[in-house]
């Protein structure tokens, strides 16, 4: 008798049941199976890199020079704006340091005679061109008065710089003469043309 007929009926039922169960499980797996995007041919978009944008490599020398000039222009604009805003990173050596920042505030908090000096000099120059003795004399007198007023105002500026720098920076290594000159030269410039731009209002307490 063959082995198939020697097996018990219960074993045959179990084999049939097991076969049906495996087929059902396979069908269920096929129905619930979700193919991957790679299998479907869908490409997942890559996230754009954060931070600084990477420029495309220049095609030739002309394009490379164009990109270089554009970068230099942007860097110069950034440096100029940083200097105007008083960013220590962009300041010239003459403007750096807390002492010089204090000097700028001292000068910017008051009206200075020096800021009117250029306008007065223009008036004197125009007056000296007129062939009239009285006008020329008045121009010369105005010039002398302006020069005297600038000297007196510069003395007051220097005295205030000395007092406040000594109070707030007693161990400063800055030469006072250099700070005096820095403050006086800033006082000779129109307020709107000063770089770095004024951080304090006129009449502010320093």
PDB file of C-alpha atoms in Angstrom:
ATOM      1  CA  UNK A   1       0.000   0.000   0.000  1.00  0.00           C
ATOM      2  CA  UNK A   2       1.281   3.479  -0.859  1.00  0.00           C
ATOM      3  CA  UNK A   3       2.273   5.902   1.915  1.00  0.00           C
ATOM      4  CA  UNK A   4      -0.586   8.175   1.007  1.00  0.00           C
ATOM      5  CA  UNK A   5      -3.166   5.510   1.784  1.00  0.00           C
ATOM      6  CA  UNK A   6      -1.347   4.495   4.962  1.00  0.00           C
ATOM      7  CA  UNK A   7      -1.808   8.023   6.426  1.00  0.00           C
ATOM      8  CA  UNK A   8      -4.744   8.599   8.713  1.00  0.00           C
ATOM      9  CA  UNK A   9      -7.759  10.621   7.528  1.00  0.00           C
ATOM     10  CA  UNK A  10      -7.094  13.185  10.282  1.00  0.00           C
ATOM     11  CA  UNK A  11      -3.620  13.873   8.901  1.00  0.00           C
ATOM     12  CA  UNK A  12      -5.058  14.387   5.434  1.00  0.00           C
ATOM     13  CA  UNK A  13      -7.571  16.900   6.771  1.00  0.00           C
ATOM     14  CA  UNK A  14      -4.840  18.770   8.656  1.00  0.00           C
ATOM     15  CA  UNK A  15      -2.663  18.923   5.527  1.00  0.00           C
ATOM     16  CA  UNK A  16      -5.543  20.264   3.481  1.00  0.00           C
ATOM     17  CA  UNK A  17      -6.438  22.800   6.151  1.00  0.00           C
ATOM     18  CA  UNK A  18      -2.784  23.906   6.465  1.00  0.00           C
ATOM     19  CA  UNK A  19      -2.526  24.284   2.691  1.00  0.00           C
ATOM     20  CA  UNK A  20      -5.650  26.407   2.537  1.00  0.00           C
ATOM     21  CA  UNK A  21      -4.470  28.537   5.472  1.00  0.00           C
ATOM     22  CA  UNK A  22      -1.074  29.211   3.851  1.00  0.00           C
ATOM     23  CA  UNK A  23      -2.735  30.160   0.574  1.00  0.00           C
ATOM     24  CA  UNK A  24      -5.140  32.505   2.404  1.00  0.00           C
ATOM     25  CA  UNK A  25      -2.260  34.081   4.306  1.00  0.00           C
ATOM     26  CA  UNK A  26      -0.347  34.620   1.071  1.00  0.00           C
ATOM     27  CA  UNK A  27      -3.428  36.197  -0.501  1.00  0.00           C
ATOM     28  CA  UNK A  28      -3.895  38.434   2.517  1.00  0.00           C
ATOM     29  CA  UNK A  29      -0.237  39.516   2.394  1.00  0.00           C
ATOM     30  CA  UNK A  30      -0.572  40.322  -1.303  1.00  0.00           C
ATOM     31  CA  UNK A  31      -3.713  42.376  -0.671  1.00  0.00           C
ATOM     32  CA  UNK A  32      -2.253  44.320   2.273  1.00  0.00           C
ATOM     33  CA  UNK A  33       1.172  44.746   0.725  1.00  0.00           C
ATOM     34  CA  UNK A  34       2.104  48.359  -0.031  1.00  0.00           C
ATOM     35  CA  UNK A  35       4.798  48.762  -2.680  1.00  0.00           C
ATOM     36  CA  UNK A  36       7.625  51.185  -1.964  1.00  0.00           C
ATOM     37  CA  UNK A  37       8.011  54.477  -3.793  1.00  0.00           C
ATOM     38  CA  UNK A  38      11.108  53.122  -5.476  1.00  0.00           C
ATOM     39  CA  UNK A  39       9.080  50.207  -6.888  1.00  0.00           C
ATOM     40  CA  UNK A  40       6.401  52.616  -8.080  1.00  0.00           C
ATOM     41  CA  UNK A  41       9.016  54.827  -9.761  1.00  0.00           C
ATOM     42  CA  UNK A  42       8.348  57.804  -7.465  1.00  0.00           C
ATOM     43  CA  UNK A  43      11.444  59.815  -6.517  1.00  0.00           C
ATOM     44  CA  UNK A  44      11.387  61.423  -3.089  1.00  0.00           C
ATOM     45  CA  UNK A  45      12.367  65.097  -3.442  1.00  0.00           C
ATOM     46  CA  UNK A  46      15.492  66.036  -1.548  1.00  0.00           C
ATOM     47  CA  UNK A  47      15.299  68.732   1.082  1.00  0.00           C
ATOM     48  CA  UNK A  48      16.891  71.988  -0.009  1.00  0.00           C
ATOM     49  CA  UNK A  49      20.117  72.641   1.909  1.00  0.00           C
ATOM     50  CA  UNK A  50      19.726  75.142   4.706  1.00  0.00           C
ATOM     51  CA  UNK A  51      21.961  78.145   5.189  1.00  0.00           C
ATOM     52  CA  UNK A  52      24.053  79.778   2.514  1.00  0.00           C
ATOM     53  CA  UNK A  53      22.956  79.182  -1.053  1.00  0.00           C
ATOM     54  CA  UNK A  54      25.534  77.310  -3.106  1.00  0.00           C
ATOM     55  CA  UNK A  55      26.195  79.022  -6.407  1.00  0.00           C
ATOM     56  CA  UNK A  56      26.497  77.057  -9.582  1.00  0.00           C
ATOM     57  CA  UNK A  57      30.003  76.622 -10.883  1.00  0.00           C
ATOM     58  CA  UNK A  58      30.843  79.241 -13.532  1.00  0.00           C
ATOM     59  CA  UNK A  59      30.739  78.030 -17.096  1.00  0.00           C
ATOM     60  CA  UNK A  60      33.785  80.017 -18.210  1.00  0.00           C
ATOM     61  CA  UNK A  61      36.281  82.655 -17.111  1.00  0.00           C
ATOM     62  CA  UNK A  62      33.963  85.525 -18.039  1.00  0.00           C
ATOM     63  CA  UNK A  63      31.178  84.129 -15.883  1.00  0.00           C
ATOM     64  CA  UNK A  64      33.619  83.511 -13.011  1.00  0.00           C
ATOM     65  CA  UNK A  65      34.785  87.139 -13.111  1.00  0.00           C
ATOM     66  CA  UNK A  66      31.179  88.324 -13.162  1.00  0.00           C
ATOM     67  CA  UNK A  67      30.373  86.251 -10.061  1.00  0.00           C
ATOM     68  CA  UNK A  68      33.527  87.508  -8.336  1.00  0.00           C
ATOM     69  CA  UNK A  69      32.622  91.152  -8.993  1.00  0.00           C
ATOM     70  CA  UNK A  70      29.101  90.568  -7.715  1.00  0.00           C
ATOM     71  CA  UNK A  71      30.404  88.962  -4.500  1.00  0.00           C
ATOM     72  CA  UNK A  72      32.841  91.832  -3.988  1.00  0.00           C
ATOM     73  CA  UNK A  73      30.068  94.371  -4.529  1.00  0.00           C
ATOM     74  CA  UNK A  74      27.867  92.638  -1.950  1.00  0.00           C
ATOM     75  CA  UNK A  75      30.739  92.417   0.533  1.00  0.00           C
ATOM     76  CA  UNK A  76      31.530  96.120   0.108  1.00  0.00           C
ATOM     77  CA  UNK A  77      27.885  97.039   0.604  1.00  0.00           C
ATOM     78  CA  UNK A  78      27.711  94.860   3.713  1.00  0.00           C
ATOM     79  CA  UNK A  79      30.908  96.395   5.107  1.00  0.00           C
ATOM     80  CA  UNK A  80      29.713  99.951   4.414  1.00  0.00           C
ATOM     81  CA  UNK A  81      26.373  99.315   6.129  1.00  0.00           C
ATOM     82  CA  UNK A  82      28.090  97.603   9.059  1.00  0.00           C
ATOM     83  CA  UNK A  83      30.454 100.555   9.438  1.00  0.00           C
ATOM     84  CA  UNK A  84      27.588 103.019   9.267  1.00  0.00           C
ATOM     85  CA  UNK A  85      25.682 101.084  11.954  1.00  0.00           C
ATOM     86  CA  UNK A  86      28.762 100.954  14.197  1.00  0.00           C
ATOM     87  CA  UNK A  87      29.297  97.180  14.015  1.00  0.00           C
ATOM     88  CA  UNK A  88      32.691  96.596  15.638  1.00  0.00           C
ATOM     89  CA  UNK A  89      33.521  93.897  13.076  1.00  0.00           C
ATOM     90  CA  UNK A  90      33.414  96.383  10.204  1.00  0.00           C
ATOM     91  CA  UNK A  91      34.841  99.478  11.871  1.00  0.00           C
ATOM     92  CA  UNK A  92      38.184 100.936  10.915  1.00  0.00           C
ATOM     93  CA  UNK A  93      40.970 100.801  13.493  1.00  0.00           C
ATOM     94  CA  UNK A  94      40.470 104.498  14.295  1.00  0.00           C
ATOM     95  CA  UNK A  95      36.829 103.854  15.317  1.00  0.00           C
ATOM     96  CA  UNK A  96      37.246 100.700  17.383  1.00  0.00           C
ATOM     97  CA  UNK A  97      37.150 100.449  21.136  1.00  0.00           C
ATOM     98  CA  UNK A  98      34.760 101.484  23.901  1.00  0.00           C
ATOM     99  CA  UNK A  99      36.651 104.746  24.505  1.00  0.00           C
ATOM    100  CA  UNK A 100      36.096 105.925  20.949  1.00  0.00           C
ATOM    101  CA  UNK A 101      32.459 104.875  21.099  1.00  0.00           C
ATOM    102  CA  UNK A 102      32.131 107.088  24.173  1.00  0.00           C
ATOM    103  CA  UNK A 103      33.850 109.968  22.377  1.00  0.00           C
ATOM    104  CA  UNK A 104      31.387 109.653  19.492  1.00  0.00           C
ATOM    105  CA  UNK A 105      28.464 109.793  21.910  1.00  0.00           C
ATOM    106  CA  UNK A 106      29.921 112.860  23.621  1.00  0.00           C
ATOM    107  CA  UNK A 107      30.229 114.736  20.335  1.00  0.00           C
ATOM    108  CA  UNK A 108      26.903 113.520  18.927  1.00  0.00           C
ATOM    109  CA  UNK A 109      24.947 114.540  22.024  1.00  0.00           C
ATOM    110  CA  UNK A 110      25.636 118.269  21.472  1.00  0.00           C
ATOM    111  CA  UNK A 111      25.659 120.834  18.733  1.00  0.00           C
ATOM    112  CA  UNK A 112      29.173 121.725  17.658  1.00  0.00           C
ATOM    113  CA  UNK A 113      30.376 124.943  16.065  1.00  0.00           C
ATOM    114  CA  UNK A 114      32.551 122.879  13.779  1.00  0.00           C
ATOM    115  CA  UNK A 115      29.515 121.427  12.013  1.00  0.00           C
ATOM    116  CA  UNK A 116      28.718 124.962  10.770  1.00  0.00           C
ATOM    117  CA  UNK A 117      32.319 125.703   9.869  1.00  0.00           C
ATOM    118  CA  UNK A 118      32.112 124.387   6.294  1.00  0.00           C
ATOM    119  CA  UNK A 119      28.957 126.389   5.574  1.00  0.00           C
ATOM    120  CA  UNK A 120      30.623 129.479   7.003  1.00  0.00           C
ATOM    121  CA  UNK A 121      33.739 128.838   4.921  1.00  0.00           C
ATOM    122  CA  UNK A 122      31.616 128.758   1.754  1.00  0.00           C
ATOM    123  CA  UNK A 123      30.024 132.083   2.663  1.00  0.00           C
ATOM    124  CA  UNK A 124      33.440 133.608   3.284  1.00  0.00           C
ATOM    125  CA  UNK A 125      34.772 132.279  -0.030  1.00  0.00           C
ATOM    126  CA  UNK A 126      31.828 133.733  -1.971  1.00  0.00           C
ATOM    127  CA  UNK A 127      32.138 137.043  -0.127  1.00  0.00           C
ATOM    128  CA  UNK A 128      35.820 137.325  -0.902  1.00  0.00           C
ATOM    129  CA  UNK A 129      35.055 137.108  -4.646  1.00  0.00           C
ATOM    130  CA  UNK A 130      32.840 140.188  -4.560  1.00  0.00           C
ATOM    131  CA  UNK A 131      34.740 143.366  -5.427  1.00  0.00           C
ATOM    132  CA  UNK A 132      33.442 145.323  -2.503  1.00  0.00           C
ATOM    133  CA  UNK A 133      35.594 146.372   0.417  1.00  0.00           C
ATOM    134  CA  UNK A 134      32.788 146.161   2.981  1.00  0.00           C
ATOM    135  CA  UNK A 135      31.762 142.656   1.879  1.00  0.00           C
ATOM    136  CA  UNK A 136      35.354 141.429   1.865  1.00  0.00           C
ATOM    137  CA  UNK A 137      35.928 142.901   5.320  1.00  0.00           C
ATOM    138  CA  UNK A 138      32.756 141.293   6.663  1.00  0.00           C
ATOM    139  CA  UNK A 139      33.824 137.953   5.190  1.00  0.00           C
ATOM    140  CA  UNK A 140      37.210 138.133   6.847  1.00  0.00           C
ATOM    141  CA  UNK A 141      35.673 139.072  10.200  1.00  0.00           C
ATOM    142  CA  UNK A 142      33.200 136.188   9.915  1.00  0.00           C
ATOM    143  CA  UNK A 143      36.050 133.820   9.088  1.00  0.00           C
ATOM    144  CA  UNK A 144      38.018 134.935  12.147  1.00  0.00           C
ATOM    145  CA  UNK A 145      34.981 134.575  14.414  1.00  0.00           C
ATOM    146  CA  UNK A 146      34.253 131.102  13.084  1.00  0.00           C
ATOM    147  CA  UNK A 147      37.842 130.006  13.607  1.00  0.00           C
ATOM    148  CA  UNK A 148      37.835 131.365  17.176  1.00  0.00           C
ATOM    149  CA  UNK A 149      34.494 129.691  17.939  1.00  0.00           C
ATOM    150  CA  UNK A 150      35.791 126.352  16.639  1.00  0.00           C
ATOM    151  CA  UNK A 151      38.884 126.598  18.844  1.00  0.00           C
ATOM    152  CA  UNK A 152      36.831 127.406  21.949  1.00  0.00           C
ATOM    153  CA  UNK A 153      34.318 124.645  21.205  1.00  0.00           C
ATOM    154  CA  UNK A 154      37.133 122.144  20.622  1.00  0.00           C
ATOM    155  CA  UNK A 155      38.566 122.974  24.042  1.00  0.00           C
ATOM    156  CA  UNK A 156      35.219 122.226  25.689  1.00  0.00           C
ATOM    157  CA  UNK A 157      34.927 118.967  23.760  1.00  0.00           C
ATOM    158  CA  UNK A 158      38.431 117.891  24.789  1.00  0.00           C
ATOM    159  CA  UNK A 159      37.796 118.697  28.449  1.00  0.00           C
ATOM    160  CA  UNK A 160      34.583 116.691  28.499  1.00  0.00           C
ATOM    161  CA  UNK A 161      36.247 113.755  26.739  1.00  0.00           C
ATOM    162  CA  UNK A 162      39.047 113.758  29.296  1.00  0.00           C
ATOM    163  CA  UNK A 163      36.664 113.825  32.255  1.00  0.00           C
ATOM    164  CA  UNK A 164      34.324 111.071  31.078  1.00  0.00           C
ATOM    165  CA  UNK A 165      37.048 108.759  29.763  1.00  0.00           C
ATOM    166  CA  UNK A 166      38.931 109.026  33.067  1.00  0.00           C
ATOM    167  CA  UNK A 167      35.739 108.267  34.986  1.00  0.00           C
ATOM    168  CA  UNK A 168      34.586 105.273  32.958  1.00  0.00           C
ATOM    169  CA  UNK A 169      37.882 103.843  31.756  1.00  0.00           C
ATOM    170  CA  UNK A 170      40.443 104.654  34.459  1.00  0.00           C
ATOM    171  CA  UNK A 171      42.837 101.943  33.203  1.00  0.00           C
ATOM    172  CA  UNK A 172      42.506 102.846  29.510  1.00  0.00           C
ATOM    173  CA  UNK A 173      45.668 102.618  27.396  1.00  0.00           C
ATOM    174  CA  UNK A 174      44.343 105.062  24.794  1.00  0.00           C
ATOM    175  CA  UNK A 175      46.336 108.258  24.320  1.00  0.00           C
ATOM    176  CA  UNK A 176      44.196 111.209  25.321  1.00  0.00           C
ATOM    177  CA  UNK A 177      45.593 113.404  22.550  1.00  0.00           C
ATOM    178  CA  UNK A 178      44.396 110.874  19.988  1.00  0.00           C
ATOM    179  CA  UNK A 179      40.923 110.847  21.551  1.00  0.00           C
ATOM    180  CA  UNK A 180      40.803 114.653  21.584  1.00  0.00           C
ATOM    181  CA  UNK A 181      41.666 114.821  17.887  1.00  0.00           C
ATOM    182  CA  UNK A 182      39.158 112.069  17.088  1.00  0.00           C
ATOM    183  CA  UNK A 183      36.351 113.956  18.835  1.00  0.00           C
ATOM    184  CA  UNK A 184      37.259 117.351  17.351  1.00  0.00           C
ATOM    185  CA  UNK A 185      37.411 115.992  13.792  1.00  0.00           C
ATOM    186  CA  UNK A 186      34.021 114.315  14.264  1.00  0.00           C
ATOM    187  CA  UNK A 187      32.659 117.612  15.523  1.00  0.00           C
ATOM    188  CA  UNK A 188      33.766 119.309  12.294  1.00  0.00           C
ATOM    189  CA  UNK A 189      31.590 116.929  10.236  1.00  0.00           C
ATOM    190  CA  UNK A 190      27.913 117.473   9.515  1.00  0.00           C
ATOM    191  CA  UNK A 191      25.844 115.278  11.813  1.00  0.00           C
ATOM    192  CA  UNK A 192      24.146 113.415   8.952  1.00  0.00           C
ATOM    193  CA  UNK A 193      27.497 112.660   7.311  1.00  0.00           C
ATOM    194  CA  UNK A 194      29.142 111.136  10.378  1.00  0.00           C
ATOM    195  CA  UNK A 195      30.308 107.526  10.167  1.00  0.00           C
ATOM    196  CA  UNK A 196      29.466 105.572  12.261  1.00  0.00           C
ATOM    197  CA  UNK A 197      26.123 107.301  12.438  1.00  0.00           C
ATOM    198  CA  UNK A 198      25.110 108.927  15.758  1.00  0.00           C
ATOM    199  CA  UNK A 199      23.507 106.566  18.276  1.00  0.00           C
ATOM    200  CA  UNK A 200      22.316 109.289  20.650  1.00  0.00           C
ATOM    201  CA  UNK A 201      19.990 112.224  20.183  1.00  0.00           C
ATOM    202  CA  UNK A 202      20.940 115.857  20.602  1.00  0.00           C
ATOM    203  CA  UNK A 203      20.791 116.804  24.255  1.00  0.00           C
ATOM    204  CA  UNK A 204      21.038 113.189  25.450  1.00  0.00           C
ATOM    205  CA  UNK A 205      22.738 112.639  28.795  1.00  0.00           C
ATOM    206  CA  UNK A 206      25.999 110.732  28.432  1.00  0.00           C
TER     207      UNK A 206
END
